[in-house]
Amino acid sequence: DIQMTQSPSSLSASVGDRVTITCRASQGTNNYLAWFQQKPGKAPKSLIYAASSLQSGVPSKFSGSGSGTDFTLTISSLQPEDFATYYCQQYNSYPLTFGGGTKVEIK
Amino acid sequence: EVQLLESGGGLVQPGGSLRLSCTATGLSFGRYAMSWVRQAPGKGLEWVSAISGAGTTYYADSVKDRFTISRDNSKNTLYLQMNSLRAEDTAVYYCAKISGPYDHYWGQGTLVTVSS
């Protein structure tokens, strides 16, 4: 199984900050790496697929990068609606696996 | 607009059974692998099962031999038959397209509670 490790597990940031979340896979994922956002009591919302492709309708302040085993989600200018938990997920092989999540909180 | 709508959740006793359904609209359903993912209260996400467009199935070890995934491409519907349910199966269950090419999608979830 491919293990996904996210860091940090939580962070505090201010509106307007640039935020970066990292995700490391225990083995290569062929860039089959997705990021999504989840707010309390809500379903996950997809942001990025194939490591760097922006999901339709997702604002361009979200971007993904990386390759091989190391990936990054960046939010260029944090807005109030962006405070949420973010997860990475690999879909290179079954079982599909998720990172533990990064909770982005207001400073 | 793509929508995935789950149904079938509820309260069931330990050892009982439940069948979840997920109907897709706005998506070429039969072309894509579909998954079930669950989230226990206050916990992270756990992949449960997946099925390819052609019907090949995959399961997490935690549900193997108890859960069965299936699909009816003529009805754009995904199913999860859950047998021998345990307290630790209590979770919100999401239907999702989270593999394969192009955009990924999630349903709104359905709550399964296993309790006596």
PDB file of C-alpha atoms in Angstrom:
ATOM      1  CA  ASP A   1       0.000   0.000   0.000  1.00  0.00           C
ATOM      2  CA  ILE A   2       1.141   3.568  -0.673  1.00  0.00           C
ATOM      3  CA  GLN A   3       1.295   5.595   2.546  1.00  0.00           C
ATOM      4  CA  MET A   4       0.538   9.317   2.288  1.00  0.00           C
ATOM      5  CA  THR A   5       2.066  11.693   4.816  1.00  0.00           C
ATOM      6  CA  GLN A   6       0.858  15.281   5.001  1.00  0.00           C
ATOM      7  CA  SER A   7       2.511  18.145   6.799  1.00  0.00           C
ATOM      8  CA  PRO A   8       1.800  20.100   8.792  1.00  0.00           C
ATOM      9  CA  SER A   9      -1.205  18.493  10.464  1.00  0.00           C
ATOM     10  CA  SER A  10      -2.473  21.969  11.297  1.00  0.00           C
ATOM     11  CA  LEU A  11      -1.494  25.556  10.722  1.00  0.00           C
ATOM     12  CA  SER A  12      -2.667  29.013  11.696  1.00  0.00           C
ATOM     13  CA  ALA A  13      -2.655  31.720   9.068  1.00  0.00           C
ATOM     14  CA  SER A  14      -4.078  35.161   8.413  1.00  0.00           C
ATOM     15  CA  VAL A  15      -6.311  36.362   5.606  1.00  0.00           C
ATOM     16  CA  GLY A  16      -4.090  37.216   2.658  1.00  0.00           C
ATOM     17  CA  ASP A  17      -1.307  34.794   3.606  1.00  0.00           C
ATOM     18  CA  ARG A  18       0.243  32.378   1.139  1.00  0.00           C
ATOM     19  CA  VAL A  19      -0.162  28.848   2.488  1.00  0.00           C
ATOM     20  CA  THR A  20       1.702  25.717   1.451  1.00  0.00           C
ATOM     21  CA  ILE A  21       0.802  22.148   2.407  1.00  0.00           C
ATOM     22  CA  THR A  22       3.009  19.203   1.548  1.00  0.00           C
ATOM     23  CA  CYS A  23       2.238  15.571   0.889  1.00  0.00           C
ATOM     24  CA  ARG A  24       4.761  12.760   0.605  1.00  0.00           C
ATOM     25  CA  ALA A  25       4.030   9.325  -0.785  1.00  0.00           C
ATOM     26  CA  SER A  26       5.888   6.229   0.367  1.00  0.00           C
ATOM     27  CA  GLN A  27       6.450   5.312  -3.285  1.00  0.00           C
ATOM     28  CA  GLY A  28       5.941   6.910  -6.667  1.00  0.00           C
ATOM     29  CA  THR A  29       2.383   7.730  -7.706  1.00  0.00           C
ATOM     30  CA  ASN A  30       2.934   8.560 -11.401  1.00  0.00           C
ATOM     31  CA  ASN A  31       1.468  11.959 -10.474  1.00  0.00           C
ATOM     32  CA  TYR A  32      -1.922  10.379  -9.795  1.00  0.00           C
ATOM     33  CA  LEU A  33      -2.316  12.715  -6.844  1.00  0.00           C
ATOM     34  CA  ALA A  34      -5.380  14.716  -5.872  1.00  0.00           C
ATOM     35  CA  TRP A  35      -6.094  17.440  -3.330  1.00  0.00           C
ATOM     36  CA  PHE A  36      -9.431  18.285  -1.837  1.00  0.00           C
ATOM     37  CA  GLN A  37     -10.970  20.542   0.770  1.00  0.00           C
ATOM     38  CA  GLN A  38     -13.432  19.634   3.487  1.00  0.00           C
ATOM     39  CA  LYS A  39     -15.378  21.963   5.760  1.00  0.00           C
ATOM     40  CA  PRO A  40     -17.026  20.741   8.976  1.00  0.00           C
ATOM     41  CA  GLY A  41     -20.150  18.706   8.340  1.00  0.00           C
ATOM     42  CA  LYS A  42     -19.714  18.912   4.579  1.00  0.00           C
ATOM     43  CA  ALA A  43     -18.620  16.556   1.843  1.00  0.00           C
ATOM     44  CA  PRO A  44     -15.113  16.862   0.436  1.00  0.00           C
ATOM     45  CA  LYS A  45     -14.681  19.159  -2.540  1.00  0.00           C
ATOM     46  CA  SER A  46     -12.110  18.341  -5.183  1.00  0.00           C
ATOM     47  CA  LEU A  47      -9.515  21.025  -5.938  1.00  0.00           C
ATOM     48  CA  ILE A  48      -6.679  19.429  -7.905  1.00  0.00           C
ATOM     49  CA  TYR A  49      -6.204  16.162  -9.796  1.00  0.00           C
ATOM     50  CA  ALA A  50      -3.194  14.715 -11.612  1.00  0.00           C
ATOM     51  CA  ALA A  51      -0.962  16.651  -9.208  1.00  0.00           C
ATOM     52  CA  SER A  52      -1.427  20.030 -10.894  1.00  0.00           C
ATOM     53  CA  SER A  53      -4.680  20.110 -12.879  1.00  0.00           C
ATOM     54  CA  LEU A  54      -7.233  22.508 -11.472  1.00  0.00           C
ATOM     55  CA  GLN A  55     -10.709  21.056 -11.053  1.00  0.00           C
ATOM     56  CA  SER A  56     -13.357  22.863 -13.125  1.00  0.00           C
ATOM     57  CA  GLY A  57     -14.803  25.810 -11.263  1.00  0.00           C
ATOM     58  CA  VAL A  58     -12.054  25.959  -8.631  1.00  0.00           C
ATOM     59  CA  PRO A  59     -10.444  29.399  -8.303  1.00  0.00           C
ATOM     60  CA  SER A  60      -6.899  29.813  -9.571  1.00  0.00           C
ATOM     61  CA  LYS A  61      -5.621  30.808  -6.110  1.00  0.00           C
ATOM     62  CA  PHE A  62      -5.321  27.047  -5.582  1.00  0.00           C
ATOM     63  CA  SER A  63      -2.418  25.336  -7.297  1.00  0.00           C
ATOM     64  CA  GLY A  64      -0.720  21.978  -7.089  1.00  0.00           C
ATOM     65  CA  SER A  65       2.804  20.987  -7.920  1.00  0.00           C
ATOM     66  CA  GLY A  66       5.308  18.218  -7.488  1.00  0.00           C
ATOM     67  CA  SER A  67       6.131  14.861  -8.966  1.00  0.00           C
ATOM     68  CA  GLY A  68       7.253  11.393  -7.991  1.00  0.00           C
ATOM     69  CA  THR A  69       6.694  11.212  -4.257  1.00  0.00           C
ATOM     70  CA  ASP A  70       6.606  14.860  -3.147  1.00  0.00           C
ATOM     71  CA  PHE A  71       3.695  17.168  -3.789  1.00  0.00           C
ATOM     72  CA  THR A  72       2.512  20.598  -2.695  1.00  0.00           C
ATOM     73  CA  LEU A  73      -0.797  22.428  -2.489  1.00  0.00           C
ATOM     74  CA  THR A  74      -0.518  26.215  -2.425  1.00  0.00           C
ATOM     75  CA  ILE A  75      -3.207  28.763  -1.656  1.00  0.00           C
ATOM     76  CA  SER A  76      -1.886  32.051  -2.976  1.00  0.00           C
ATOM     77  CA  SER A  77      -3.935  34.442  -0.831  1.00  0.00           C
ATOM     78  CA  LEU A  78      -5.960  32.895   1.965  1.00  0.00           C
ATOM     79  CA  GLN A  79      -9.550  34.062   2.227  1.00  0.00           C
ATOM     80  CA  PRO A  80     -12.093  33.461   5.003  1.00  0.00           C
ATOM     81  CA  GLU A  81     -13.846  30.743   2.972  1.00  0.00           C
ATOM     82  CA  ASP A  82     -10.577  28.801   2.691  1.00  0.00           C
ATOM     83  CA  PHE A  83     -10.370  27.885   6.357  1.00  0.00           C
ATOM     84  CA  ALA A  84     -10.955  24.147   6.217  1.00  0.00           C
ATOM     85  CA  THR A  85      -9.177  20.796   6.295  1.00  0.00           C
ATOM     86  CA  TYR A  86      -7.207  19.778   3.222  1.00  0.00           C
ATOM     87  CA  TYR A  87      -6.372  16.214   2.193  1.00  0.00           C
ATOM     88  CA  CYS A  88      -4.152  14.650  -0.423  1.00  0.00           C
ATOM     89  CA  GLN A  89      -4.975  11.295  -2.001  1.00  0.00           C
ATOM     90  CA  GLN A  90      -3.150   8.957  -4.370  1.00  0.00           C
ATOM     91  CA  TYR A  91      -4.978   7.056  -7.070  1.00  0.00           C
ATOM     92  CA  ASN A  92      -2.055   5.324  -8.709  1.00  0.00           C
ATOM     93  CA  SER A  93      -2.946   1.965  -7.215  1.00  0.00           C
ATOM     94  CA  TYR A  94      -5.466   0.242  -4.986  1.00  0.00           C
ATOM     95  CA  PRO A  95      -6.061   0.600  -2.133  1.00  0.00           C
ATOM     96  CA  LEU A  96      -6.570   4.311  -2.696  1.00  0.00           C
ATOM     97  CA  THR A  97      -5.015   6.136   0.236  1.00  0.00           C
ATOM     98  CA  PHE A  98      -5.359   9.525   1.856  1.00  0.00           C
ATOM     99  CA  GLY A  99      -3.126  11.807   3.826  1.00  0.00           C
ATOM    100  CA  GLY A 100      -4.096  12.516   7.407  1.00  0.00           C
ATOM    101  CA  GLY A 101      -5.296  16.034   6.613  1.00  0.00           C
ATOM    102  CA  THR A 102      -4.107  19.562   7.288  1.00  0.00           C
ATOM    103  CA  LYS A 103      -6.421  21.822   9.246  1.00  0.00           C
ATOM    104  CA  VAL A 104      -6.039  25.464   8.247  1.00  0.00           C
ATOM    105  CA  GLU A 105      -7.199  27.762  11.030  1.00  0.00           C
ATOM    106  CA  ILE A 106      -7.489  31.501  11.474  1.00  0.00           C
ATOM    107  CA  LYS A 107      -4.616  33.186  13.273  1.00  0.00           C
TER     108      LYS A 107
ATOM    109  CA  GLU B   1     -23.245  19.749 -13.660  1.00  0.00           C
ATOM    110  CA  VAL B   2     -22.178  16.444 -12.156  1.00  0.00           C
ATOM    111  CA  GLN B   3     -24.141  15.223  -9.154  1.00  0.00           C
ATOM    112  CA  LEU B   4     -23.692  12.081  -7.093  1.00  0.00           C
ATOM    113  CA  LEU B   5     -26.620  11.360  -4.806  1.00  0.00           C
ATOM    114  CA  GLU B   6     -26.314   8.684  -2.137  1.00  0.00           C
ATOM    115  CA  SER B   7     -29.180   7.002  -0.314  1.00  0.00           C
ATOM    116  CA  GLY B   8     -29.823   4.021   1.910  1.00  0.00           C
ATOM    117  CA  GLY B   9     -28.060   4.993   5.114  1.00  0.00           C
ATOM    118  CA  GLY B  10     -29.610   4.592   8.523  1.00  0.00           C
ATOM    119  CA  LEU B  11     -29.476   2.856  11.876  1.00  0.00           C
ATOM    120  CA  VAL B  12     -28.764  -0.872  11.881  1.00  0.00           C
ATOM    121  CA  GLN B  13     -27.958  -3.363  14.618  1.00  0.00           C
ATOM    122  CA  PRO B  14     -24.573  -5.073  14.817  1.00  0.00           C
ATOM    123  CA  GLY B  15     -24.549  -8.054  12.489  1.00  0.00           C
ATOM    124  CA  GLY B  16     -27.172  -6.491  10.272  1.00  0.00           C
ATOM    125  CA  SER B  17     -27.137  -5.489   6.619  1.00  0.00           C
ATOM    126  CA  LEU B  18     -27.687  -2.341   4.624  1.00  0.00           C
ATOM    127  CA  ARG B  19     -27.487  -1.428   0.947  1.00  0.00           C
ATOM    128  CA  LEU B  20     -26.309   1.985  -0.159  1.00  0.00           C
ATOM    129  CA  SER B  21     -27.058   3.440  -3.585  1.00  0.00           C
ATOM    130  CA  CYS B  22     -25.515   6.322  -5.490  1.00  0.00           C
ATOM    131  CA  THR B  23     -27.109   7.773  -8.601  1.00  0.00           C
ATOM    132  CA  ALA B  24     -24.968   9.857 -10.932  1.00  0.00           C
ATOM    133  CA  THR B  25     -26.139  12.607 -13.253  1.00  0.00           C
ATOM    134  CA  GLY B  26     -24.164  14.757 -15.679  1.00  0.00           C
ATOM    135  CA  LEU B  27     -21.405  12.139 -15.953  1.00  0.00           C
ATOM    136  CA  SER B  28     -20.581   9.435 -18.506  1.00  0.00           C
ATOM    137  CA  PHE B  29     -20.980   7.017 -15.638  1.00  0.00           C
ATOM    138  CA  GLY B  30     -20.072   3.779 -17.364  1.00  0.00           C
ATOM    139  CA  ARG B  31     -16.693   5.106 -18.481  1.00  0.00           C
ATOM    140  CA  TYR B  32     -15.257   5.623 -15.031  1.00  0.00           C
ATOM    141  CA  ALA B  33     -14.221   3.713 -11.955  1.00  0.00           C
ATOM    142  CA  MET B  34     -16.282   4.684  -8.910  1.00  0.00           C
ATOM    143  CA  SER B  35     -15.446   4.413  -5.224  1.00  0.00           C
ATOM    144  CA  TRP B  36     -17.036   4.373  -1.803  1.00  0.00           C
ATOM    145  CA  VAL B  37     -15.159   6.306   0.883  1.00  0.00           C
ATOM    146  CA  ARG B  38     -16.158   6.588   4.538  1.00  0.00           C
ATOM    147  CA  GLN B  39     -15.456   8.953   7.371  1.00  0.00           C
ATOM    148  CA  ALA B  40     -16.045   7.922  10.966  1.00  0.00           C
ATOM    149  CA  PRO B  41     -17.122  10.694  13.344  1.00  0.00           C
ATOM    150  CA  GLY B  42     -14.224  13.073  13.939  1.00  0.00           C
ATOM    151  CA  LYS B  43     -11.834  10.977  11.847  1.00  0.00           C
ATOM    152  CA  GLY B  44     -10.137  11.169   8.470  1.00  0.00           C
ATOM    153  CA  LEU B  45     -11.124   9.580   5.202  1.00  0.00           C
ATOM    154  CA  GLU B  46     -10.938   5.847   4.542  1.00  0.00           C
ATOM    155  CA  TRP B  47     -11.323   4.316   1.102  1.00  0.00           C
ATOM    156  CA  VAL B  48     -13.697   1.347   1.249  1.00  0.00           C
ATOM    157  CA  SER B  49     -14.156  -0.087  -2.213  1.00  0.00           C
ATOM    158  CA  ALA B  50     -14.015   0.655  -5.926  1.00  0.00           C
ATOM    159  CA  ILE B  51     -15.338  -0.778  -9.153  1.00  0.00           C
ATOM    160  CA  SER B  52     -14.038  -0.178 -12.667  1.00  0.00           C
ATOM    161  CA  GLY B  53     -16.331   0.734 -15.533  1.00  0.00           C
ATOM    162  CA  ALA B  54     -16.138  -2.879 -16.702  1.00  0.00           C
ATOM    163  CA  GLY B  55     -16.902  -4.281 -13.246  1.00  0.00           C
ATOM    164  CA  THR B  56     -13.554  -5.214 -11.694  1.00  0.00           C
ATOM    165  CA  THR B  57     -13.827  -4.765  -7.940  1.00  0.00           C
ATOM    166  CA  TYR B  58     -11.403  -3.720  -5.200  1.00  0.00           C
ATOM    167  CA  TYR B  59     -11.846  -3.704  -1.424  1.00  0.00           C
ATOM    168  CA  ALA B  60     -10.132  -2.431   1.689  1.00  0.00           C
ATOM    169  CA  ASP B  61      -9.003  -5.250   3.965  1.00  0.00           C
ATOM    170  CA  SER B  62     -11.329  -3.946   6.687  1.00  0.00           C
ATOM    171  CA  VAL B  63     -14.439  -4.718   4.627  1.00  0.00           C
ATOM    172  CA  LYS B  64     -13.346  -7.600   2.423  1.00  0.00           C
ATOM    173  CA  ASP B  65     -15.765 -10.531   2.523  1.00  0.00           C
ATOM    174  CA  ARG B  66     -18.424  -8.374   4.214  1.00  0.00           C
ATOM    175  CA  PHE B  67     -19.121  -5.626   1.668  1.00  0.00           C
ATOM    176  CA  THR B  68     -19.928  -6.006  -2.027  1.00  0.00           C
ATOM    177  CA  ILE B  69     -19.703  -3.186  -4.546  1.00  0.00           C
ATOM    178  CA  SER B  70     -21.640  -3.303  -7.802  1.00  0.00           C
ATOM    179  CA  ARG B  71     -22.935  -0.984 -10.490  1.00  0.00           C
ATOM    180  CA  ASP B  72     -25.710  -0.764 -13.046  1.00  0.00           C
ATOM    181  CA  ASN B  73     -24.426   1.381 -15.889  1.00  0.00           C
ATOM    182  CA  SER B  74     -27.868   1.415 -17.546  1.00  0.00           C
ATOM    183  CA  LYS B  75     -29.205   3.183 -14.439  1.00  0.00           C
ATOM    184  CA  ASN B  76     -26.073   5.277 -13.716  1.00  0.00           C
ATOM    185  CA  THR B  77     -26.147   3.779 -10.238  1.00  0.00           C
ATOM    186  CA  LEU B  78     -23.480   2.487  -7.868  1.00  0.00           C
ATOM    187  CA  TYR B  79     -24.254   0.175  -4.954  1.00  0.00           C
ATOM    188  CA  LEU B  80     -22.623  -1.001  -1.751  1.00  0.00           C
ATOM    189  CA  GLN B  81     -24.099  -4.055  -0.052  1.00  0.00           C
ATOM    190  CA  MET B  82     -22.897  -4.110   3.544  1.00  0.00           C
ATOM    191  CA  ASN B  83     -23.303  -7.304   5.576  1.00  0.00           C
ATOM    192  CA  SER B  84     -22.166  -8.356   9.055  1.00  0.00           C
ATOM    193  CA  LEU B  85     -21.996  -4.733  10.098  1.00  0.00           C
ATOM    194  CA  ARG B  86     -19.917  -3.750  13.115  1.00  0.00           C
ATOM    195  CA  ALA B  87     -19.857  -0.706  15.357  1.00  0.00           C
ATOM    196  CA  GLU B  88     -16.613   0.368  13.695  1.00  0.00           C
ATOM    197  CA  ASP B  89     -18.436   0.624  10.342  1.00  0.00           C
ATOM    198  CA  THR B  90     -20.332   3.642  11.703  1.00  0.00           C
ATOM    199  CA  ALA B  91     -19.469   6.523   9.385  1.00  0.00           C
ATOM    200  CA  VAL B  92     -20.640   8.860   6.695  1.00  0.00           C
ATOM    201  CA  TYR B  93     -20.312   6.981   3.402  1.00  0.00           C
ATOM    202  CA  TYR B  94     -19.462   8.954   0.295  1.00  0.00           C
ATOM    203  CA  CYS B  95     -19.816   7.913  -3.305  1.00  0.00           C
ATOM    204  CA  ALA B  96     -16.974   9.392  -5.343  1.00  0.00           C
ATOM    205  CA  LYS B  97     -15.196   9.485  -8.655  1.00  0.00           C
ATOM    206  CA  ILE B  98     -11.682   9.885  -7.277  1.00  0.00           C
ATOM    207  CA  SER B  99      -9.597   7.968  -9.774  1.00  0.00           C
ATOM    208  CA  GLY B 100      -9.028   8.018 -13.491  1.00  0.00           C
ATOM    209  CA  PRO B 101      -8.753  11.012 -15.793  1.00  0.00           C
ATOM    210  CA  TYR B 102     -10.365  14.420 -15.649  1.00  0.00           C
ATOM    211  CA  ASP B 103     -12.313  16.021 -12.805  1.00  0.00           C
ATOM    212  CA  HIS B 104     -13.033  14.237  -9.534  1.00  0.00           C
ATOM    213  CA  TYR B 105     -16.390  14.338  -7.761  1.00  0.00           C
ATOM    214  CA  TRP B 106     -17.924  13.526  -4.385  1.00  0.00           C
ATOM    215  CA  GLY B 107     -21.486  12.922  -3.285  1.00  0.00           C
ATOM    216  CA  GLN B 108     -22.967  14.588  -0.212  1.00  0.00           C
ATOM    217  CA  GLY B 109     -22.726  11.424   1.886  1.00  0.00           C
ATOM    218  CA  THR B 110     -25.114   9.147   3.761  1.00  0.00           C
ATOM    219  CA  LEU B 111     -24.788   8.296   7.453  1.00  0.00           C
ATOM    220  CA  VAL B 112     -24.612   4.676   8.561  1.00  0.00           C
ATOM    221  CA  THR B 113     -24.923   4.043  12.288  1.00  0.00           C
ATOM    222  CA  VAL B 114     -24.328   0.554  13.642  1.00  0.00           C
ATOM    223  CA  SER B 115     -25.659   0.306  17.167  1.00  0.00           C
ATOM    224  CA  SER B 116     -27.937  -1.789  19.325  1.00  0.00           C
TER     225      SER B 116
END
